[in-house]
Amino acid sequence: MALSWVLPRVLPELARGLTRPGCGRALRRAASASASASVAPDFNSFVTRTNTCGELRSAHVGQEVTLYGWIQYQRQGLFLVLRDFQGMIQVIIPQDEAHSHVKNLLSNAPVESVVRVTGIVSPRPPGQENPKMPTGDIEVKAETAEILNSCKKLPFEIKDFIKKTEALRMQYRYLDLRSFQLQYNLRLRSRIVMKMREYLCNLHGFVDVETPTLFKRTPGGAKEFLVPSREAGKFYSLPQSPQQFKQLLMVGGLDRYFQVARCYRDEGSRPDRQPEFTQIDIEMSFVDKTGIQKLVEGLLQYSWPKERGSISTPFPSMTYEEALADYGTDKPDTRFGMKIVDIGDFLRRSDIQFVQNALSYPHGTVKAICIPQGVRYLTNKNLESLKESARSQFNQEIVEIICRPDGSLKSLLTRFLGEEQQSQLVQALNMQADDVVLLAAGEEKQVCSALGSLRLESADLLEAAGLVLRDPAAFHFLWVVDFPLFLSKEENPTELESAHHPFTAPHPTDTSLLYSDPTKVRSQHYDLVLNGNEVGGGSIRIHNAEQQRFVLEKVLKEDSEVLSHLLEALELGAPPHGGIALGLDRLVSLIVDAPSIRDVIAFPKSFRGRDLMGNAPDYITPEELKPYHIQVSWPLEEKEANKN
Ligand code: ASP
């Protein structure tokens, strides 16, 4: 039966809750297939309330309703505000003798007690409407009530404007979850994931497959959590991502895989990191980079919440090299300008010693950023702190040039520069009156990284001082492509490590370089960046066992034995394949403009990776450790503490 025929007739019925058991199977299937897309959810099904507190409006006037919720506050035994996940409603406490029992109950119940109230919806007396409340035109006149659970003294008030420490919020996370903001964040996250499932599975035939979380160590990459086993000396590892499994699913002929996947990295928390986090993990056979990019653009457009505007596709793209040269980072925030400009050519003929020194080295460069209106918005202290941060973080000296209101330049450097050089500089950097230029000379990578970081720091300072640089409602997606396949290890620059992971395929035009000069090979790795944050990354994979073995053994010097199962699979009919993973927590936190990914995770870990509510990780007894053949070797100070 064609959906277009069925749906217009059945959906209005469903919305009003009028369908009866026994409808035809096709009708039910058709309705449920599109339910999440078209029908408002019925929040009152299966429960004994008639309505949610937040849904009541003037249209309900005259109806008897039964509501359940938490007491937000109560005033002088006259009225209270009842709250549930959908909003708040004013309840009038009856004052007459016949209802003295109800009055007694409701006037004495502590805030946050859970109550049932039955009453009549009435218009508020003229002049007493509250336009700030969606339910502000009405109130419920209580007739009966029941205290379902009286609340003890709270560790903090459940009010959005009351600031509490994050440690306390995490310890009582279930109370914090009652706040409007967390309710909104978690519900929005759920909606986005639902739309993603719909897009991937229903519209594009992806298969949702769960992969194991007990696995073994993977070479390279992030630190993994270990899980002891009952076999002496043997451990599982929690996967950093389902990378190997998703590739093996392609060898298994699944063709299109997706999973809302839990991943684990033992790296400690940062504002945008958690030891356990969630990825929208995707893999496809017979696909190229463009195919994956189009899929992700379509997926984000389809699942993008309407209240956050719309996003336009295709997303712009930039090479890794361009990103580093123009923004000093592989995740540029493209919401504002202040790009890094190469001014080496203009200064080449000057007599400035440190400039000449820098330019005499093979990777020497002179670059600068121009801070718009820096004179007006940045204090001398700000400028000093910017210079200090370049010095301490990047070992990079910075020279400033100020553009005076008359257009002339003020700097230590001006006496070394002729008029023509000065005007070339002004032009190259597009300097206007009151702009401040920060100039750096030295090794290219160091100069770019320092200026990239100063670009972001000065943007924060300008905004703190009142200049709007980045529209808080703007979402700038960007693909960064053509990463190098390998990077030098920081701790030992003569050794190489994968820029993404060891399964990433070389760029087709660079494949032969893999065997002659691997440092020059670009990869088929792509990152997705949103407002300067990496929100996704993936690659086209190596599907040839020989090439994979070469990368592992000869380039990365890894023991390929630990990956023998994958190498063998690549020899047994592996299709060409590629994929991507989107960091769901980070993506949602940017969509809702939350300061931390912890604000979009129901039960997050603290900075130190602890669960402050349940107190995990926790000690276990030597007895409990015995089956794992493990003994704890206590640090001395803890041994002492345990004695007391
Ligand atoms: N597994 C990769 C990651 O977690 C993503 C991918 O290559 O698909 O970053």
XYZ file of C-alpha atoms and ligand atoms in Angstrom, residues 240-243 246 263 265 277 279 281-283 500-501 504 534 536-539 541 578-582, ligand 1:
35
model
C 39.336 3.555 21.335
C 36.850 3.177 18.499
C 35.266 0.262 16.594
C 37.825 0.827 13.798
C 33.845 -1.667 11.113
C 34.572 4.650 22.737
C 40.418 6.576 25.815
C 32.423 9.197 24.761
C 30.733 8.519 18.144
C 30.520 5.600 13.557
C 30.114 4.961 9.836
C 31.725 2.713 7.225
C 45.162 9.535 11.620
C 45.494 5.798 12.185
C 44.404 5.121 6.336
C 37.194 18.870 15.221
C 34.657 14.234 12.892
C 37.395 12.415 11.106
C 37.799 9.452 8.840
C 39.538 8.074 5.826
C 41.230 2.616 4.135
C 36.158 4.020 3.874
C 34.347 5.739 6.686
C 34.176 8.422 9.282
C 33.269 8.971 12.910
C 31.470 12.043 14.218
N 38.070 5.392 14.062
C 38.381 6.748 13.674
C 38.395 7.629 14.907
O 37.867 7.250 15.938
C 37.412 7.301 12.699
C 37.489 6.641 11.366
O 38.572 6.566 10.774
O 36.428 6.246 10.878
O 38.903 8.743 14.864
